Amino acid sequence: MSFKTNRRDWIVSVAASGLAACIQKPNGENEYSATPQPESFGGQPAIRLTRNAKPAGDAPLLLHADILPGRGFNTWQLQAYIPGKGVTDLFTAPPLPEAANLLNGGPSDYRGNESFKNGGAILIPFANRIRGKVDEQARTVETTVNGTKVWLPANWSGKEPGAERHAIHGLLLDQPVQITRQDGGAESAVLEGVWEKPFGKEWPGKAKVVFHTSLSATAFVLKVTVTNTGTEALPLGIGWHPYFQIPSGDRRQAKLKIPANTRAMVDNYDNVFPTGAVESTAGSAFDFREPRAMNGQFLDDCFFDLIRDADGSVTAEIQDPASHFAIRVRSQSPLIQTYQCYAPTEKPFIVLEPQFNAGDPFNKEVWKDRKTGMILLAPGKQADYDATVEIAKV
């Protein structure tokens, strides 16, 4: 089956493949459940969204999702049944007991850094990198965001000697989120939560962030709604940082699709700072408008000028022909203007990041008058973000 079919045909095809026939739920249980796990993160237990049925048949099925409300609602793991391979982790992430030793606030976990090295971290109020004046002792980056001076955590740098420290991936990586809904039913399991507080000196304004995740047999849905609860405009970018594992482990034959007409140039693949130049992807090594094998190509690139489907959504794909399996990431929010992709050659994963903004979005010296995807949210207004993961045979 190809992802080139539209979504309605795709769902009908999955149903026709015998999905209903392979559901074998235990007597007396709901089809889906949402249950706390023994491991806690940020003072809150992980929550597992589970499909309570024995997997079988010739169609891939989603089985469970592990969410960490105590770590910014990180989607730590997605697990699926893949015919011929059995139960398979879809994210690169250690099991929850091991994760508890990583996400502990230690030196490598400064401001939640370990949250975006595995799983699927949610990035708010900015995705990607922001540069500024670095205070090594205070571990801060001083910069100006929409005319307001802020002091962001200097939580990242390249690996080369003398690499410049900078801020990366937002301010909620280690933040606890209050659970507001946790239930399972006949068609899906749902977990929702809310975070609300001023950003203080780290960012202008105040925000209420509502998180929604749901799991069904064929789709995992992430939705984030941010409301400006302050009295001034709120600069805002949102992203998601999922590490999609290649089930076969064979990265060279894995195919990638990112529907984008241009990509941002960077100084190098250590800093990954944008230069402000943007080049066409057409006919280049970065042309992934149609699925193409990765071979030995390294990526840590931000793609612009996204190509939208007929319904206005943006759809990226990873195909793994060796395991006859594919993942599709579909986003409908028109505010998603860029796609970051991180794919190191020596690792069997591809990180697909639908996001509002490009790197260093307030740097006028770099970007001049080009729009970088950051929005200014007026008081009382809200912005929506979404990403749906769907799976299929190929």
Coordinates of C-alpha atoms in Angstrom, one line a residue:
M1 CA 0.0 0.0 0.0
S2 CA 1.3 3.5 -0.8
F3 CA 0.9 6.7 1.2
K4 CA 0.1 8.4 -2.0
T5 CA -3.5 7.4 -1.5
N6 CA -5.6 10.0 0.4
R7 CA -6.2 9.6 4.1
R8 CA -9.8 8.3 3.8
D9 CA -8.8 5.7 1.3
W10 CA -5.8 4.8 3.5
I11 CA -8.0 4.2 6.6
V12 CA -10.6 2.2 4.5
S13 CA -7.7 0.1 3.2
V14 CA -6.4 -0.6 6.7
A15 CA -9.9 -1.6 7.9
A16 CA -10.4 -3.9 4.8
S17 CA -7.1 -5.6 5.6
G18 CA -8.7 -7.4 8.5
L19 CA -8.0 -5.1 11.4
A20 CA -11.3 -5.9 13.1
A21 CA -10.6 -9.6 12.8
C22 CA -7.3 -9.4 14.6
I23 CA -8.6 -7.6 17.7
Q24 CA -8.5 -10.1 20.6
K25 CA -9.2 -8.1 23.7
P26 CA -9.4 -9.8 27.1
N27 CA -12.9 -10.2 28.5
G28 CA -14.1 -7.4 30.7
E29 CA -11.5 -4.9 29.5
N30 CA -11.9 -1.7 27.5
E31 CA -10.2 -1.8 24.1
Y32 CA -7.8 0.9 25.3
S33 CA -6.5 2.1 28.7
A34 CA -4.3 4.8 30.2
T35 CA -2.4 3.7 33.3
P36 CA 0.4 5.0 35.5
Q37 CA 3.7 3.2 35.4
P38 CA 6.1 2.5 38.3
E39 CA 8.7 4.9 37.1
S40 CA 8.4 8.6 37.9
F41 CA 9.9 11.6 36.2
G42 CA 9.8 15.1 37.6
G43 CA 7.7 13.8 40.5
Q44 CA 5.0 12.3 38.2
P45 CA 4.6 8.8 37.0
A46 CA 4.9 7.9 33.3
I47 CA 1.5 7.2 31.7
R48 CA 1.1 4.3 29.3
L49 CA -1.6 4.5 26.6
T50 CA -2.3 0.9 25.7
R51 CA -4.3 -1.1 23.2
N52 CA -5.5 -4.1 25.2
A53 CA -5.6 -6.7 22.5
K54 CA -3.2 -9.4 21.3
P55 CA -1.6 -8.3 18.1
A56 CA -2.0 -10.5 15.0
G57 CA -2.7 -10.4 11.3
D58 CA -0.9 -8.9 8.4
A59 CA -1.4 -5.2 9.1
P60 CA 0.9 -3.1 11.4
L61 CA -0.8 -1.9 14.6
L62 CA 0.1 0.6 17.2
L63 CA 0.2 -1.0 20.7
H64 CA 1.2 1.6 23.2
A65 CA 2.7 5.1 23.9
D66 CA 4.6 6.2 27.0
I67 CA 4.1 9.8 28.0
L68 CA 6.1 11.7 30.6
P69 CA 3.9 14.5 32.1
G70 CA 6.7 15.4 34.5
R71 CA 9.0 16.1 31.6
G72 CA 7.1 18.5 29.4
F73 CA 4.7 15.8 28.2
N74 CA 7.5 14.0 26.3
T75 CA 6.3 11.1 24.1
W76 CA 9.0 8.8 25.3
Q77 CA 8.1 5.7 23.3
L78 CA 5.7 4.4 20.6
Q79 CA 5.5 0.7 20.2
A80 CA 3.9 -1.2 17.3
Y81 CA 3.2 -4.7 16.0
I82 CA 4.9 -5.2 12.6
P83 CA 4.1 -8.3 10.7
G84 CA 7.2 -10.4 10.4
K85 CA 9.0 -8.5 13.1
G86 CA 6.6 -8.7 16.0
V87 CA 6.5 -6.0 18.8
T88 CA 8.8 -3.2 17.8
D89 CA 9.9 0.1 19.4
L90 CA 9.2 3.0 16.9
F91 CA 11.3 5.5 18.9
T92 CA 14.9 5.4 19.9
A93 CA 14.7 5.6 23.7
P94 CA 15.8 3.4 26.6
P95 CA 13.2 1.5 28.6
L96 CA 11.5 3.5 31.4
P97 CA 13.6 2.1 34.2
E98 CA 16.8 3.2 32.4
A99 CA 15.3 6.5 31.4
A100 CA 14.7 7.3 35.1
N101 CA 18.5 7.2 35.5
L102 CA 19.0 9.7 32.6
L103 CA 16.2 12.2 33.3
N104 CA 17.5 13.1 36.7
G105 CA 18.5 16.7 36.6
G106 CA 22.2 15.8 36.6
P107 CA 25.0 17.6 34.7
S108 CA 24.0 16.1 31.3
D109 CA 20.4 16.8 32.0
Y110 CA 20.8 20.6 32.6
R111 CA 17.4 22.2 31.9
G112 CA 16.1 18.9 30.7
N113 CA 18.6 18.2 27.9
E114 CA 18.2 14.5 28.1
S115 CA 14.6 14.9 27.2
F116 CA 15.5 15.8 23.6
K117 CA 18.2 13.1 23.1
N118 CA 15.6 10.4 23.0
G119 CA 11.9 9.9 22.5
G120 CA 9.8 12.8 21.4
A121 CA 10.2 16.1 23.3
I122 CA 7.8 19.0 22.8
L123 CA 9.6 22.3 22.1
I124 CA 8.0 25.5 23.5
P125 CA 8.2 28.6 23.2
F126 CA 10.8 28.1 20.5
A127 CA 12.2 25.2 18.6
N128 CA 15.8 24.9 17.3
R129 CA 18.7 27.2 18.3
I130 CA 19.0 30.8 19.6
R131 CA 22.3 32.6 19.9
G132 CA 23.4 35.6 22.0
K133 CA 25.9 36.9 24.5
V134 CA 27.0 33.9 26.6
D135 CA 27.7 34.2 30.4
E136 CA 29.6 31.0 31.1
Q137 CA 29.4 31.3 34.9
A138 CA 25.6 31.9 34.9
R139 CA 25.1 29.5 32.0
T140 CA 22.9 32.0 30.2
V141 CA 22.5 33.5 26.7
E142 CA 21.5 37.1 26.7
T143 CA 19.5 38.2 23.6
T144 CA 16.6 40.2 22.5
V145 CA 13.2 38.7 21.7
N146 CA 10.6 41.0 20.2
G147 CA 12.3 44.0 21.7
T148 CA 12.6 42.5 25.2
K149 CA 16.0 41.5 26.7
V150 CA 15.9 37.9 27.9
W151 CA 18.3 35.4 29.5
L152 CA 17.9 32.0 28.1
P153 CA 19.6 28.8 29.4
A154 CA 22.9 28.2 27.6
N155 CA 22.1 24.5 27.4
W156 CA 23.9 23.3 24.2
S157 CA 27.0 23.7 22.1
G158 CA 28.7 21.8 19.2
K159 CA 31.3 19.2 20.0
E160 CA 34.3 20.9 18.4
P161 CA 36.7 22.8 20.7
G162 CA 35.6 26.4 21.4
A163 CA 32.1 25.7 20.0
E164 CA 29.7 28.5 20.9
R165 CA 27.1 27.8 23.7
H166 CA 23.6 28.7 22.8
A167 CA 20.0 28.0 23.8
I168 CA 18.1 25.1 22.2
H169 CA 14.6 23.5 22.1
G170 CA 12.6 25.7 24.4
L171 CA 11.9 26.0 28.1
L172 CA 9.5 23.2 29.0
L173 CA 11.8 20.2 28.6
D174 CA 11.9 19.5 32.4
Q175 CA 8.7 21.2 33.3
P176 CA 5.9 19.2 35.1
V177 CA 2.5 19.2 33.4
Q178 CA -0.7 18.8 35.4
I179 CA -2.9 15.9 34.1
T180 CA -6.4 16.9 33.3
R181 CA -7.7 13.8 31.5
Q182 CA -6.6 10.2 31.5
D183 CA -8.9 7.5 30.2
G184 CA -9.4 4.7 27.7
G185 CA -12.4 3.5 25.8
A186 CA -13.5 1.4 22.8
E187 CA -11.6 3.4 20.1
S188 CA -8.6 5.1 21.8
A189 CA -6.7 6.0 24.9
V190 CA -6.4 9.7 25.8
L191 CA -4.1 11.7 28.0
E192 CA -4.3 15.5 28.4
G193 CA -2.6 18.0 30.6
V194 CA -2.0 21.7 31.2
W195 CA 1.0 24.0 32.1
E196 CA 0.6 27.6 32.9
K197 CA 3.0 30.2 34.4
P198 CA 5.0 33.3 33.4
F199 CA 8.3 32.7 31.7
G200 CA 10.0 35.4 33.8
K201 CA 13.3 36.8 32.6
E202 CA 13.8 33.9 30.1
W203 CA 11.0 34.9 27.7
P204 CA 8.5 37.7 27.3
G205 CA 4.9 37.1 28.5
K206 CA 2.8 34.3 30.1
A207 CA 1.2 31.3 28.5
K208 CA -1.2 28.5 29.1
V209 CA -0.2 25.3 27.3
V210 CA -2.8 22.5 26.8
F211 CA -1.4 19.1 25.7
H212 CA -3.5 16.3 24.1
T213 CA -2.3 12.8 23.1
S214 CA -4.3 9.9 21.9
L215 CA -3.6 6.4 20.7
S216 CA -5.6 4.1 18.4
A217 CA -4.6 1.1 16.4
T218 CA -3.5 3.1 13.4
A219 CA -2.6 6.6 14.7
F220 CA -0.9 8.5 17.5
V221 CA -2.1 12.1 17.7
L222 CA -0.3 15.0 19.4
K223 CA -2.0 18.4 19.8
V224 CA -0.7 21.4 21.6
T225 CA -2.7 24.6 22.1
V226 CA -1.0 27.7 23.5
T227 CA -3.0 30.7 24.8
N228 CA -1.5 34.0 25.6
T229 CA -2.7 34.7 29.2
G230 CA -0.5 37.8 29.6
T231 CA -1.0 41.4 28.7
E232 CA 1.7 41.7 26.0
A233 CA 2.3 39.9 22.7
L234 CA 3.8 36.5 23.2
P235 CA 6.6 35.4 20.7
L236 CA 5.9 31.8 20.0
G237 CA 7.3 28.8 18.1
I238 CA 6.3 25.2 18.7
G239 CA 8.0 21.9 17.6
W240 CA 8.2 18.2 18.2
H241 CA 11.4 16.2 18.3
P242 CA 10.7 12.5 17.7
Y243 CA 13.5 10.0 17.1
F244 CA 11.9 7.5 14.6
Q245 CA 13.8 4.2 14.7
I246 CA 14.3 2.3 11.4
P247 CA 12.8 -1.1 12.3
S248 CA 15.2 -3.1 10.1
G249 CA 18.2 -1.1 11.3
D250 CA 19.4 -0.7 7.7
R251 CA 19.6 3.1 7.3
R252 CA 21.0 3.0 3.8
Q253 CA 17.9 1.6 2.2
A254 CA 15.5 3.6 4.4
K255 CA 13.6 6.2 2.3
L256 CA 12.8 9.7 3.4
K257 CA 10.2 12.2 2.2
I258 CA 10.2 15.8 3.3
P259 CA 7.9 17.9 1.0
A260 CA 10.0 21.2 0.9
N261 CA 11.1 23.4 -1.9
T262 CA 14.0 25.0 -0.1
R263 CA 16.4 24.5 2.8
A264 CA 18.4 26.8 5.1
M265 CA 22.2 26.9 4.7
V266 CA 24.2 26.6 7.9
D267 CA 27.8 27.5 8.9
N268 CA 28.7 23.8 9.6
Y269 CA 27.2 20.6 10.9
D270 CA 28.7 21.2 14.4
N271 CA 27.2 24.6 15.3
V272 CA 24.3 24.2 12.8
F273 CA 23.8 28.0 12.9
P274 CA 21.8 29.5 9.9
T275 CA 23.7 31.8 7.6
G276 CA 20.5 33.4 6.2
A277 CA 21.0 31.9 2.8
V278 CA 18.3 29.6 1.5
E279 CA 18.7 27.3 -1.6
S280 CA 16.3 25.3 -3.7
T281 CA 16.1 21.6 -3.0
A282 CA 15.1 20.8 -6.6
G283 CA 17.6 18.4 -8.2
S284 CA 20.0 18.6 -5.2
A285 CA 21.2 16.1 -2.7
F286 CA 18.5 17.6 -0.4
D287 CA 15.6 17.0 -2.7
F288 CA 13.3 14.7 -0.7
R289 CA 10.0 15.9 -2.2
E290 CA 9.5 12.2 -3.1
P291 CA 10.7 9.3 -1.0
R292 CA 14.4 8.7 -1.7
A293 CA 16.9 6.3 -0.1
M294 CA 19.1 7.8 2.5
N295 CA 22.3 5.9 1.6
G296 CA 25.2 7.5 3.4
Q297 CA 23.8 11.0 3.6
F298 CA 24.0 13.0 6.8
L299 CA 21.3 15.5 7.6
D300 CA 20.9 18.2 10.2
D301 CA 18.9 20.6 8.1
C302 CA 15.9 23.0 8.3
F303 CA 13.6 22.8 5.3
F304 CA 11.4 25.8 4.2
D305 CA 8.6 26.4 1.7
L306 CA 6.7 23.3 2.6
I307 CA 4.5 21.7 0.0
R308 CA 1.0 21.1 1.4
D309 CA -1.5 18.4 0.5
A310 CA -4.9 19.2 -1.0
D311 CA -6.4 19.5 2.5
G312 CA -3.7 21.9 3.6
S313 CA -1.7 19.5 5.7
V314 CA 2.1 18.7 5.4
T315 CA 3.1 15.1 5.3
A316 CA 6.6 13.6 5.8
E317 CA 7.4 9.9 5.6
I318 CA 10.0 7.3 6.5
Q319 CA 9.8 4.1 4.6
D320 CA 11.7 1.0 5.6
P321 CA 11.4 -1.4 2.6
A322 CA 13.5 -4.1 4.4
S323 CA 10.8 -4.5 7.0
H324 CA 7.9 -3.6 4.6
F325 CA 6.9 -0.8 7.0
A326 CA 6.4 3.0 6.8
I327 CA 5.7 5.9 9.1
R328 CA 3.9 9.0 8.1
V329 CA 3.9 12.3 10.1
R330 CA 1.0 14.6 9.1
S331 CA 0.4 18.1 10.4
Q332 CA -2.6 20.3 9.6
S333 CA -1.6 23.5 11.4
P334 CA -0.8 26.3 8.9
L335 CA 1.6 27.7 11.5
I336 CA 4.0 24.8 10.9
Q337 CA 6.4 26.5 8.4
T338 CA 9.6 24.5 8.6
Y339 CA 10.8 20.9 9.0
Q340 CA 14.0 20.1 10.8
C341 CA 15.5 16.7 10.0
Y342 CA 18.4 15.2 12.0
A343 CA 19.8 11.9 10.5
P344 CA 23.3 11.0 11.5
T345 CA 24.9 8.4 9.3
E346 CA 26.0 6.0 12.1
K347 CA 22.6 5.7 13.8
P348 CA 19.5 3.7 12.8
F349 CA 17.1 6.6 13.3
I350 CA 15.7 9.7 11.6
V351 CA 14.4 12.7 13.6
L352 CA 11.5 14.4 11.9
E353 CA 10.6 17.8 13.5
P354 CA 7.6 19.7 12.2
Q355 CA 7.9 23.1 13.7
F356 CA 6.9 26.7 13.5
N357 CA 10.3 28.4 13.3
A358 CA 13.7 28.1 11.8
G359 CA 16.9 28.4 13.9
D360 CA 17.9 31.7 15.5
P361 CA 14.6 33.2 14.4
F362 CA 15.1 36.7 15.9
N363 CA 18.6 37.3 14.4
K364 CA 17.9 40.1 11.9
E365 CA 21.6 40.2 10.9
V366 CA 21.2 36.7 9.6
W367 CA 17.6 36.6 8.3
K368 CA 17.2 40.2 7.3
D369 CA 13.4 40.6 6.4
R370 CA 12.7 36.9 5.8
K371 CA 9.9 35.4 7.9
T372 CA 11.3 32.7 10.1
G373 CA 8.1 31.1 11.3
M374 CA 7.9 32.7 14.8
I375 CA 4.5 34.3 15.5
L376 CA 3.4 37.1 17.8
L377 CA 0.4 35.9 19.7
A378 CA -1.8 38.7 20.9
P379 CA -3.2 38.6 24.5
G380 CA -6.1 36.2 24.8
K381 CA -5.4 34.6 21.5
Q382 CA -4.4 30.9 20.9
A383 CA -2.2 29.0 18.5
D384 CA -2.5 25.3 17.6
Y385 CA 0.1 22.7 16.8
D386 CA -0.5 19.1 15.7
A387 CA 1.3 16.0 14.5
T388 CA -0.3 12.7 13.7
V389 CA 1.8 9.5 13.3
E390 CA 0.3 6.9 11.0
I391 CA 1.8 3.5 10.1
A392 CA 1.3 1.2 7.1
K393 CA 2.7 -1.6 5.0
V394 CA 4.9 -0.9 2.0

